[in-house]
Tab-separated table of C-alpha atoms in Angstrom:
chain	number	residue	atom	x	y	z
A	74	UNK	CA	7.214	-26.676	62.151
A	75	UNK	CA	6.364	-23.244	60.609
A	76	UNK	CA	5.438	-22.830	57.047
A	77	UNK	CA	5.997	-19.500	55.274
A	78	UNK	CA	3.095	-19.454	52.707
A	79	UNK	CA	1.805	-16.505	50.155
A	80	UNK	CA	-1.719	-17.647	48.931
A	81	UNK	CA	-3.963	-15.909	45.968
A	82	UNK	CA	-6.189	-13.155	47.470
A	83	UNK	CA	-8.901	-12.956	44.376
A	84	UNK	CA	-9.589	-16.185	42.918
A	85	UNK	CA	-13.073	-17.768	43.176
A	86	UNK	CA	-13.367	-21.609	43.905
A	87	UNK	CA	-15.363	-24.220	45.311
A	88	UNK	CA	-15.674	-24.365	49.681
A	89	UNK	CA	-12.801	-26.093	51.133
A	90	UNK	CA	-11.782	-26.647	54.403
A	91	UNK	CA	-8.297	-25.279	55.852
A	92	UNK	CA	-7.412	-28.536	56.359
A	93	UNK	CA	-7.615	-29.698	52.748
A	94	UNK	CA	-5.581	-26.385	51.629
A	95	UNK	CA	-2.866	-27.424	54.269
A	96	UNK	CA	-2.949	-31.032	52.991
A	97	UNK	CA	-1.923	-29.894	49.579
A	98	UNK	CA	0.382	-27.219	50.588
A	99	UNK	CA	2.300	-29.903	52.859
A	100	UNK	CA	1.680	-32.607	50.094
A	101	UNK	CA	4.735	-31.511	47.291
A	102	UNK	CA	5.882	-27.955	47.440
A	103	UNK	CA	8.943	-29.487	48.567
A	104	UNK	CA	11.106	-26.489	49.054
A	105	UNK	CA	8.489	-23.893	48.845
A	106	UNK	CA	8.362	-24.583	52.605
A	107	UNK	CA	10.423	-23.144	55.045
A	108	UNK	CA	10.971	-24.681	58.582
A	109	UNK	CA	10.103	-22.087	61.197
A	110	UNK	CA	13.688	-22.769	63.223
A	111	UNK	CA	15.547	-21.950	59.812
A	112	UNK	CA	13.579	-18.635	59.205
A	113	UNK	CA	13.506	-17.357	62.601
A	114	UNK	CA	17.396	-18.284	62.911
A	115	UNK	CA	18.035	-16.363	59.756
A	116	UNK	CA	18.686	-12.987	61.833
A	117	UNK	CA	19.633	-14.516	65.273
A	118	UNK	CA	22.734	-12.497	66.881
A	119	UNK	CA	24.457	-16.269	67.668
A	120	UNK	CA	25.538	-18.847	65.144
A	121	UNK	CA	24.595	-21.909	66.111
A	122	UNK	CA	26.858	-24.631	64.921
A	123	UNK	CA	25.741	-28.876	64.211
A	124	UNK	CA	28.217	-31.584	64.948
A	125	UNK	CA	30.307	-33.156	62.671
A	126	UNK	CA	28.755	-36.308	60.510
A	127	UNK	CA	31.163	-39.278	61.175
A	128	UNK	CA	28.999	-41.709	59.112
A	129	UNK	CA	30.868	-43.767	56.884
A	130	UNK	CA	29.906	-43.125	53.017
A	131	UNK	CA	27.817	-46.170	51.670
A	132	UNK	CA	28.781	-47.482	48.223
A	133	UNK	CA	25.281	-47.435	46.008
A	134	UNK	CA	25.849	-50.577	44.618
A	135	UNK	CA	25.792	-52.399	47.915
A	136	UNK	CA	22.845	-53.192	49.858
A	137	UNK	CA	20.879	-52.715	46.465
A	138	UNK	CA	17.793	-55.302	45.882
A	139	UNK	CA	15.693	-55.600	42.823
A	140	UNK	CA	12.174	-55.335	43.910
A	141	UNK	CA	10.238	-55.617	40.472
A	142	UNK	CA	10.072	-54.668	36.973
A	143	UNK	CA	7.594	-54.007	34.362
A	144	UNK	CA	7.788	-52.957	30.724
A	145	UNK	CA	9.757	-49.835	30.568
A	146	UNK	CA	10.740	-49.732	34.528
A	147	UNK	CA	12.909	-51.408	36.899
A	148	UNK	CA	12.478	-50.694	40.828
A	149	UNK	CA	15.075	-51.457	43.603
A	150	UNK	CA	15.191	-50.789	47.076
A	151	UNK	CA	18.627	-49.507	48.788
A	152	UNK	CA	19.252	-49.953	52.343
A	153	UNK	CA	21.221	-47.455	54.421
A	154	UNK	CA	22.273	-48.873	57.676
A	155	UNK	CA	23.266	-45.756	59.401
A	156	UNK	CA	24.235	-46.952	62.823
A	157	UNK	CA	22.577	-50.418	62.426
A	158	UNK	CA	19.751	-51.984	63.857
A	159	UNK	CA	16.521	-49.725	63.998
A	160	UNK	CA	18.595	-46.665	62.690
A	161	UNK	CA	18.601	-48.387	59.091
A	162	UNK	CA	16.553	-46.885	56.531
A	163	UNK	CA	15.616	-47.347	52.888
A	164	UNK	CA	14.628	-45.645	49.652
A	165	UNK	CA	13.970	-46.219	46.101
A	166	UNK	CA	15.822	-46.336	42.963
A	167	UNK	CA	13.415	-46.092	39.977
A	168	UNK	CA	14.664	-46.476	36.388
A	169	UNK	CA	12.305	-45.799	33.469
A	170	UNK	CA	12.741	-45.717	29.878
A	171	UNK	CA	10.442	-44.739	26.628
A	172	UNK	CA	8.407	-41.586	25.816
A	173	UNK	CA	7.115	-39.316	28.246
A	174	UNK	CA	3.678	-41.306	28.942
A	175	UNK	CA	5.590	-44.324	28.912
A	176	UNK	CA	7.899	-43.280	31.558
A	177	UNK	CA	5.132	-42.274	33.860
A	178	UNK	CA	3.155	-45.400	33.398
A	179	UNK	CA	6.235	-47.708	34.116
A	180	UNK	CA	6.644	-45.349	37.317
A	181	UNK	CA	3.003	-45.591	38.655
A	182	UNK	CA	2.923	-49.599	37.818
A	183	UNK	CA	6.079	-49.929	39.776
A	184	UNK	CA	4.879	-47.549	42.705
A	185	UNK	CA	1.285	-47.649	42.530
A	186	UNK	CA	0.712	-48.852	46.220
A	187	UNK	CA	3.316	-46.551	47.416
A	188	UNK	CA	2.008	-43.248	45.399
A	189	UNK	CA	-1.387	-44.159	47.132
A	190	UNK	CA	-0.489	-44.391	50.738
A	191	UNK	CA	1.205	-41.174	50.180
A	192	UNK	CA	-1.384	-39.453	49.291
A	193	UNK	CA	-3.529	-40.874	51.691
A	194	UNK	CA	-1.516	-40.610	54.889
A	195	UNK	CA	-0.783	-36.741	53.665
A	196	UNK	CA	-4.295	-35.891	54.114
A	197	UNK	CA	-4.871	-37.621	57.369
A	198	UNK	CA	-1.747	-36.185	58.968
A	199	UNK	CA	-3.020	-32.645	57.795
A	200	UNK	CA	-6.537	-32.929	58.528
A	201	UNK	CA	-5.640	-33.984	62.329
A	202	UNK	CA	-2.763	-31.604	62.674
A	203	UNK	CA	-3.992	-28.541	60.545
A	204	UNK	CA	-4.514	-26.207	63.908
A	205	UNK	CA	-1.020	-26.794	64.973
A	206	UNK	CA	0.929	-27.182	62.046
A	207	UNK	CA	-0.293	-24.470	59.852
A	208	UNK	CA	-2.914	-21.899	61.366
A	209	UNK	CA	-0.445	-20.508	64.037
A	210	UNK	CA	2.146	-19.366	62.050
A	211	UNK	CA	0.171	-17.285	59.418
A	212	UNK	CA	-1.316	-13.976	59.828
A	213	UNK	CA	-5.056	-13.724	60.676
A	214	UNK	CA	-6.166	-12.280	57.157
A	215	UNK	CA	-4.372	-15.340	55.728
A	216	UNK	CA	-5.893	-17.789	58.381
A	217	UNK	CA	-9.238	-16.861	57.287
A	218	UNK	CA	-8.871	-16.590	53.621
A	219	UNK	CA	-7.698	-20.423	53.730
A	220	UNK	CA	-11.027	-21.387	55.774
A	221	UNK	CA	-13.050	-19.395	53.102
A	222	UNK	CA	-11.415	-19.720	50.053
A	223	UNK	CA	-11.746	-23.047	47.654
A	224	UNK	CA	-8.229	-24.034	46.877
A	225	UNK	CA	-9.154	-26.476	43.875
A	226	UNK	CA	-10.410	-23.723	41.758
A	227	UNK	CA	-6.928	-21.437	42.398
A	228	UNK	CA	-4.777	-24.277	41.778
A	229	UNK	CA	-6.853	-24.892	38.493
A	230	UNK	CA	-6.489	-21.354	37.824
A	231	UNK	CA	-2.655	-21.514	38.015
A	232	UNK	CA	-2.493	-24.511	36.139
A	233	UNK	CA	-4.667	-22.438	33.286
A	234	UNK	CA	-2.107	-19.907	33.558
A	235	UNK	CA	0.986	-21.737	33.505
A	236	UNK	CA	-0.121	-24.291	31.289
A	237	UNK	CA	0.909	-22.496	28.012
A	238	UNK	CA	4.800	-22.137	29.250
A	239	UNK	CA	4.881	-25.998	30.458
A	240	UNK	CA	6.506	-28.643	28.495
A	241	UNK	CA	3.781	-30.865	27.070
A	242	UNK	CA	6.113	-34.019	28.002
A	243	UNK	CA	5.449	-33.259	31.648
A	244	UNK	CA	1.773	-33.621	31.433
A	245	UNK	CA	2.122	-36.849	29.273
A	246	UNK	CA	4.356	-38.105	31.742
A	247	UNK	CA	1.682	-37.296	34.792
A	248	UNK	CA	-1.079	-38.862	32.965
A	249	UNK	CA	1.210	-42.001	32.287
A	250	UNK	CA	1.746	-42.050	36.193
A	251	UNK	CA	-1.767	-41.132	37.174
A	252	UNK	CA	-3.415	-44.092	34.558
A	253	UNK	CA	-1.310	-46.616	36.126
A	254	UNK	CA	-1.230	-45.788	39.559
A	255	UNK	CA	-4.825	-44.982	40.287
A	256	UNK	CA	-4.392	-41.466	41.058
A	257	UNK	CA	-6.650	-38.722	39.796
A	258	UNK	CA	-5.067	-36.161	37.340
A	259	UNK	CA	-6.769	-33.301	38.587
A	260	UNK	CA	-5.058	-34.304	41.906
A	261	UNK	CA	-1.869	-34.408	40.881
A	262	UNK	CA	-1.829	-31.401	38.575
A	263	UNK	CA	-2.780	-29.471	41.440
A	264	UNK	CA	-0.428	-30.875	43.557
A	265	UNK	CA	2.329	-29.713	41.025
A	266	UNK	CA	1.217	-26.014	40.764
A	267	UNK	CA	1.638	-25.668	44.717
A	268	UNK	CA	5.338	-24.379	44.257
A	269	UNK	CA	4.201	-21.279	41.836
A	270	UNK	CA	1.950	-19.901	44.773
A	271	UNK	CA	4.767	-20.450	47.713
A	272	UNK	CA	8.541	-20.197	48.286
A	273	UNK	CA	10.789	-21.141	51.084
A	274	UNK	CA	14.444	-21.892	51.899
A	275	UNK	CA	17.692	-24.358	51.615
A	276	UNK	CA	21.366	-24.015	51.131
A	277	UNK	CA	23.658	-24.185	47.865
A	278	UNK	CA	27.328	-23.964	46.844
A	279	UNK	CA	29.386	-24.476	44.163
A	280	UNK	CA	33.534	-24.854	44.258
A	281	UNK	CA	36.166	-25.354	41.988
A	282	UNK	CA	39.534	-24.353	41.143
A	283	UNK	CA	41.537	-22.764	44.187
A	284	UNK	CA	38.815	-24.165	46.736
A	285	UNK	CA	39.163	-27.640	45.885
A	286	UNK	CA	42.465	-29.752	46.061
A	287	UNK	CA	45.135	-29.284	43.117
A	288	UNK	CA	45.267	-33.206	43.085
A	289	UNK	CA	41.814	-33.477	42.378
A	290	UNK	CA	40.582	-30.210	40.395
A	291	UNK	CA	36.856	-31.134	40.332
A	292	UNK	CA	33.490	-29.183	40.411
A	293	UNK	CA	31.606	-29.823	43.644
A	294	UNK	CA	28.059	-28.769	44.292
A	295	UNK	CA	25.726	-28.698	47.161
A	296	UNK	CA	21.966	-28.891	46.879
A	297	UNK	CA	20.452	-29.259	50.525
A	298	UNK	CA	16.774	-29.102	50.900
A	299	UNK	CA	14.943	-27.933	54.194
A	300	UNK	CA	11.403	-29.076	54.685
A	301	UNK	CA	8.561	-30.413	56.933
A	302	UNK	CA	9.878	-33.154	59.042
A	303	UNK	CA	6.739	-33.985	60.933
A	304	UNK	CA	4.387	-35.288	58.331
A	305	UNK	CA	4.629	-38.876	56.247
A	306	UNK	CA	6.850	-37.014	53.736
A	307	UNK	CA	10.267	-38.795	54.730
A	308	UNK	CA	8.732	-42.026	54.892
A	309	UNK	CA	8.818	-41.953	50.911
A	310	UNK	CA	12.243	-41.229	49.628
A	311	UNK	CA	13.100	-41.932	45.970
A	312	UNK	CA	15.688	-41.254	43.233
A	313	UNK	CA	14.419	-41.488	39.321
A	314	UNK	CA	16.770	-42.171	37.098
A	315	UNK	CA	15.257	-41.465	33.386
A	316	UNK	CA	16.992	-42.698	30.226
A	317	UNK	CA	16.921	-40.791	27.147
A	318	UNK	CA	16.190	-41.777	23.816
A	319	UNK	CA	19.338	-41.890	21.702
A	320	UNK	CA	16.971	-42.002	18.670
A	321	UNK	CA	15.083	-39.342	19.557
A	322	UNK	CA	16.229	-36.219	20.985
A	323	UNK	CA	12.916	-34.661	21.627
A	324	UNK	CA	12.334	-36.939	24.192
A	325	UNK	CA	15.308	-35.663	26.248
A	326	UNK	CA	18.378	-37.064	27.493
A	327	UNK	CA	18.871	-39.373	30.434
A	328	UNK	CA	18.791	-37.430	34.141
A	329	UNK	CA	18.308	-37.997	37.546
A	330	UNK	CA	15.676	-36.620	39.879
A	331	UNK	CA	16.365	-36.942	43.888
A	332	UNK	CA	12.906	-36.477	45.895
A	333	UNK	CA	9.916	-38.479	46.943
A	334	UNK	CA	7.434	-40.911	45.221
A	335	UNK	CA	5.072	-39.501	43.117
A	336	UNK	CA	6.584	-36.054	42.423
A	337	UNK	CA	7.913	-35.747	38.816
A	338	UNK	CA	9.038	-32.464	38.673
A	339	UNK	CA	12.481	-31.652	39.767
A	340	UNK	CA	14.380	-29.667	42.485
A	341	UNK	CA	17.376	-31.980	43.070
A	342	UNK	CA	18.678	-33.860	40.050
A	343	UNK	CA	21.938	-34.056	37.671
A	344	UNK	CA	21.860	-34.909	33.876
A	345	UNK	CA	24.232	-36.843	31.792
A	346	UNK	CA	25.580	-33.777	30.194
A	347	UNK	CA	27.273	-33.062	33.704
A	348	UNK	CA	24.823	-30.195	34.414
A	349	UNK	CA	23.136	-29.975	38.138
A	350	UNK	CA	20.829	-28.013	39.705
A	351	UNK	CA	20.218	-26.092	43.202
A	352	UNK	CA	17.445	-23.955	44.571
A	353	UNK	CA	16.636	-21.508	47.536
A	354	UNK	CA	13.471	-19.818	47.888
A	355	UNK	CA	13.938	-16.134	48.845
A	356	UNK	CA	11.693	-15.114	52.187
A	357	UNK	CA	14.292	-11.927	53.188
A	358	UNK	CA	15.228	-10.060	50.427
A	359	UNK	CA	17.076	-6.774	49.620
A	360	UNK	CA	16.258	-3.721	47.559
A	361	UNK	CA	18.168	-5.415	44.799
A	362	UNK	CA	14.744	-7.648	44.315
A	363	UNK	CA	12.643	-4.433	43.518
A	364	UNK	CA	9.343	-4.161	44.798
A	365	UNK	CA	7.359	-6.961	46.952
A	366	UNK	CA	5.765	-9.644	44.923
A	367	UNK	CA	2.132	-9.928	44.945
A	368	UNK	CA	-0.170	-12.539	45.971
A	369	UNK	CA	-1.510	-13.651	42.581
A	370	UNK	CA	0.134	-16.222	40.347
A	371	UNK	CA	1.217	-14.541	37.237
A	372	UNK	CA	1.180	-16.357	33.959
A	373	UNK	CA	4.869	-18.150	33.825
A	374	UNK	CA	6.515	-21.611	34.089
A	375	UNK	CA	6.485	-23.365	37.200
A	376	UNK	CA	10.212	-23.178	38.241
A	377	UNK	CA	10.150	-27.046	39.280
A	378	UNK	CA	9.433	-27.589	35.770
A	379	UNK	CA	12.013	-25.224	34.310
A	380	UNK	CA	14.592	-26.907	36.579
A	381	UNK	CA	13.128	-30.297	35.122
A	382	UNK	CA	13.520	-28.711	32.090
A	383	UNK	CA	17.535	-27.907	32.539
A	384	UNK	CA	18.164	-31.307	33.121
A	385	UNK	CA	16.227	-33.001	30.537
A	386	UNK	CA	16.942	-30.773	27.502
A	387	UNK	CA	20.296	-28.503	28.217
A	388	UNK	CA	23.798	-29.523	26.965
A	389	UNK	CA	25.660	-26.755	28.542
A	390	UNK	CA	25.485	-24.066	31.486
A	391	UNK	CA	24.985	-21.429	28.704
A	392	UNK	CA	21.788	-23.278	27.389
A	393	UNK	CA	20.471	-23.210	31.128
A	394	UNK	CA	21.333	-19.288	31.471
A	395	UNK	CA	19.683	-18.879	28.078
A	396	UNK	CA	16.654	-20.466	29.151
A	397	UNK	CA	16.130	-18.701	32.872
A	398	UNK	CA	16.869	-15.401	31.333
A	399	UNK	CA	13.963	-15.784	28.384
A	400	UNK	CA	11.485	-17.604	30.790
A	401	UNK	CA	8.575	-16.282	32.047
A	402	UNK	CA	9.484	-16.491	35.598
A	403	UNK	CA	7.136	-17.240	38.769
A	404	UNK	CA	8.895	-16.209	42.107
A	405	UNK	CA	11.684	-14.780	43.569
A	406	UNK	CA	14.261	-17.580	43.963
A	407	UNK	CA	18.070	-18.092	44.243
A	408	UNK	CA	18.817	-20.782	41.589
A	409	UNK	CA	22.127	-22.516	40.890
A	410	UNK	CA	23.258	-24.583	37.965
A	411	UNK	CA	27.196	-26.274	37.846
A	412	UNK	CA	28.865	-27.330	34.610
A	413	UNK	CA	31.538	-30.027	34.819
A	414	UNK	CA	32.249	-29.463	31.434
A	415	UNK	CA	32.897	-25.959	31.801
A	416	UNK	CA	34.217	-26.851	35.030
A	417	UNK	CA	32.319	-24.078	37.152
A	418	UNK	CA	29.184	-23.302	38.707
A	419	UNK	CA	26.653	-20.007	38.679
A	420	UNK	CA	24.019	-18.572	40.777
A	421	UNK	CA	21.207	-16.750	39.563
A	422	UNK	CA	19.067	-13.984	41.149
A	423	UNK	CA	15.614	-15.117	39.750
A	424	UNK	CA	12.464	-13.291	39.836
A	425	UNK	CA	9.443	-12.259	37.609
A	426	UNK	CA	11.319	-8.894	36.801
A	427	UNK	CA	15.032	-9.315	37.704
A	428	UNK	CA	17.744	-12.038	36.629
A	429	UNK	CA	21.232	-11.781	37.413
A	430	UNK	CA	24.110	-14.101	37.096
A	431	UNK	CA	26.434	-14.423	40.084
A	432	UNK	CA	29.872	-15.700	39.957
A	433	UNK	CA	32.675	-15.527	42.697
A	434	UNK	CA	33.494	-11.971	42.206
A	435	UNK	CA	29.872	-10.472	41.878
A	436	UNK	CA	28.188	-12.747	44.431
A	437	UNK	CA	25.803	-11.084	46.593
A	438	UNK	CA	24.706	-9.911	48.869
A	439	UNK	CA	27.823	-7.994	49.419
A	440	UNK	CA	28.874	-8.527	53.079
A	441	UNK	CA	32.275	-8.983	54.204
A	442	UNK	CA	31.172	-10.328	57.654
A	443	UNK	CA	28.612	-12.908	56.962
A	444	UNK	CA	28.842	-13.089	53.193
A	445	UNK	CA	32.471	-13.013	52.310
A	446	UNK	CA	33.805	-14.090	48.680
A	447	UNK	CA	36.216	-16.306	48.140
A	448	UNK	CA	37.633	-17.439	44.559
A	449	UNK	CA	36.229	-20.339	43.209
A	450	UNK	CA	33.272	-20.349	45.399
A	451	UNK	CA	29.737	-19.200	45.089
A	452	UNK	CA	27.253	-19.992	48.203
A	453	UNK	CA	24.179	-19.032	50.062
A	454	UNK	CA	22.852	-20.319	53.191
A	455	UNK	CA	19.149	-20.780	54.051
A	456	UNK	CA	18.180	-17.191	52.059
A	457	UNK	CA	19.087	-14.206	50.584
A	458	UNK	CA	19.544	-11.984	53.715
A	459	UNK	CA	20.190	-14.577	56.090
A	460	UNK	CA	23.573	-13.615	58.158
A	461	UNK	CA	23.571	-16.376	60.883
A	462	UNK	CA	23.380	-19.496	58.568
A	463	UNK	CA	25.484	-17.783	55.949
A	464	UNK	CA	28.101	-17.028	58.521
A	465	UNK	CA	28.414	-20.481	59.418
A	466	UNK	CA	28.317	-21.735	55.937
A	467	UNK	CA	31.407	-19.257	55.147
A	468	UNK	CA	33.196	-20.249	57.867
A	469	UNK	CA	33.025	-23.837	57.010
A	470	UNK	CA	33.893	-22.996	53.590
A	471	UNK	CA	36.939	-20.983	54.667
A	472	UNK	CA	38.300	-23.636	57.147
A	473	UNK	CA	38.490	-26.193	54.174
A	474	UNK	CA	38.970	-23.750	51.370
A	475	UNK	CA	41.626	-25.426	49.105
A	476	UNK	CA	40.452	-29.024	50.559
A	477	UNK	CA	36.445	-29.035	49.712
A	478	UNK	CA	35.880	-32.700	48.740
A	479	UNK	CA	32.595	-34.326	48.977
A	480	UNK	CA	33.808	-36.202	52.012
A	481	UNK	CA	34.766	-33.165	53.708
A	482	UNK	CA	31.689	-31.282	52.757
A	483	UNK	CA	29.504	-34.383	53.937
A	484	UNK	CA	31.378	-34.764	57.387
A	485	UNK	CA	32.283	-31.155	58.344
A	486	UNK	CA	30.314	-28.562	56.416
A	487	UNK	CA	26.617	-29.276	55.974
A	488	UNK	CA	26.120	-30.902	59.181
A	489	UNK	CA	27.998	-27.892	60.963
A	490	UNK	CA	25.927	-25.298	58.870
A	491	UNK	CA	22.945	-27.585	59.857
A	492	UNK	CA	21.104	-27.316	56.326
A	493	UNK	CA	19.562	-30.060	54.281
A	494	UNK	CA	16.982	-31.528	56.989
A	495	UNK	CA	14.543	-33.585	54.411
A	496	UNK	CA	17.894	-34.388	52.156
A	497	UNK	CA	21.151	-33.604	50.707
A	498	UNK	CA	22.898	-33.822	47.553
A	499	UNK	CA	26.628	-33.538	46.445
A	500	UNK	CA	27.254	-33.603	42.834
A	501	UNK	CA	30.947	-34.013	41.555
A	502	UNK	CA	30.193	-32.807	38.196
A	503	UNK	CA	33.514	-33.809	36.681
A	504	UNK	CA	33.698	-37.369	37.962
A	505	UNK	CA	29.902	-37.545	37.843
A	506	UNK	CA	29.542	-39.014	41.188
A	507	UNK	CA	26.124	-38.446	43.253
A	508	UNK	CA	26.406	-38.253	47.116
A	509	UNK	CA	23.092	-38.032	48.832
A	510	UNK	CA	21.322	-38.602	52.277
A	511	UNK	CA	17.594	-38.772	53.264
A	512	UNK	CA	16.153	-38.047	56.551
A	513	UNK	CA	15.312	-40.836	58.563
A	514	UNK	CA	11.688	-42.482	58.003
A	515	UNK	CA	9.667	-42.274	61.274
A	516	UNK	CA	10.389	-45.731	62.128
A	517	UNK	CA	14.070	-45.298	62.248
A	518	UNK	CA	16.115	-44.262	65.227
A	519	UNK	CA	19.294	-41.679	65.473
A	520	UNK	CA	19.211	-38.490	64.528
A	521	UNK	CA	16.343	-37.374	61.979
A	522	UNK	CA	17.715	-34.885	60.077
A	523	UNK	CA	19.336	-36.033	56.481
A	524	UNK	CA	22.788	-33.971	57.286
A	525	UNK	CA	23.607	-36.223	59.982
A	526	UNK	CA	22.741	-39.518	58.186
A	527	UNK	CA	24.765	-41.909	56.429
A	528	UNK	CA	25.171	-40.830	52.774
A	529	UNK	CA	25.053	-42.929	49.941
A	530	UNK	CA	27.405	-42.775	46.809
A	531	UNK	CA	26.356	-43.189	43.179
A	532	UNK	CA	28.538	-43.266	39.904
A	533	UNK	CA	25.923	-41.506	37.576
A	534	UNK	CA	27.238	-42.786	34.507
A	535	UNK	CA	26.639	-46.413	35.898
A	536	UNK	CA	23.416	-45.310	36.824
A	537	UNK	CA	22.600	-44.454	33.248
A	538	UNK	CA	24.367	-47.617	31.959
A	539	UNK	CA	21.122	-49.588	33.706
A	540	UNK	CA	19.726	-52.020	30.920
A	541	UNK	CA	15.891	-51.785	30.305
A	542	UNK	CA	14.086	-55.178	31.524
A	543	UNK	CA	13.378	-57.822	28.926
């Protein structure tokens, strides 16, 4: 897989081999990475269509096994059958309570071995594969820079310039996680800085009003994550349910984080206030984005922390818009927030110097051929100027317009567009239902991509009703 990486050209740090840089870049940047096939396909003259996903949707209350409990934490494992036999897969469902530190400590206690295994396997994978995985896809100057500059100093610098804009509870939780799991805090904080110096691609849409059935006028939102499928990352899928403290609002409210073991920032998630997030990195901007971004990280809030803050603290989409508009923003992104209370979704052109709110009428890029407008729909496929993926996504949205439901989206939209290889989440923000699928672990047979795998349905209200362990 190709990885599109921007790195820092003027930082001084200790010498580090290219393999170590690659490991960290691959480790937890998540959607800060781009499938080489996806981006090379953005400007293909021939759209490529995937096949229908006919897998039945699994009830999240079935095949759920309690693994262990600890103070302020409960850990389950859910088995997804897919086609049965060796195509089955599992992922973790973690519940945590208490203060930020207590939540992190409970998480690290419950998943200590898994967190350590994940880190070890990432290092091993990239050290063995660096020449094949990363270097061939970089310009010569970037490859040479990777071999020469020290990454730890660069990431520590990024931490220093972003820490003043970051909620202190974020690092309190990280301290708790590291203390319990036996992981270096310096390593953890550096891994979480990676998205601030990189970017990539995914897909999203919001559909409501005339786009959905009259009999079920719900707000439906997609967040599709396209990311590395070669390394060990898809062996460590997890969702974390954070239980807010009703007696102390400063601790935030309840929300669900969808991702991997050990990554506490947010790229996919939903909150008790019927808010959900989507994100796409922009590698193919147009003139509306202004001058090209430099290679230096800037003093800002990491976008994965901002998205987390939306889920943890915001009550309405207007709160989220205000948060993004007033933030010190870090890089070119398309962000999306849906609000089930308000009944609509908005997309955002998000960059250090530009912030634009998009609804169905002003959605951009404005191209009637491959990015047509539809009442009650806001969407992007893989990137900003990505005609081939946007065209296929638009076709499927138009085909099911008036009947865009979670079931139709799962079976006929994302799988045909072929976006969401690492994981996908569909949020019904009216009924508070979450539908998600993860990529196949390496030991599982069948299609690897999440959009072809079996989805699991959770009622989010039910997740929040989980009682803390005695």
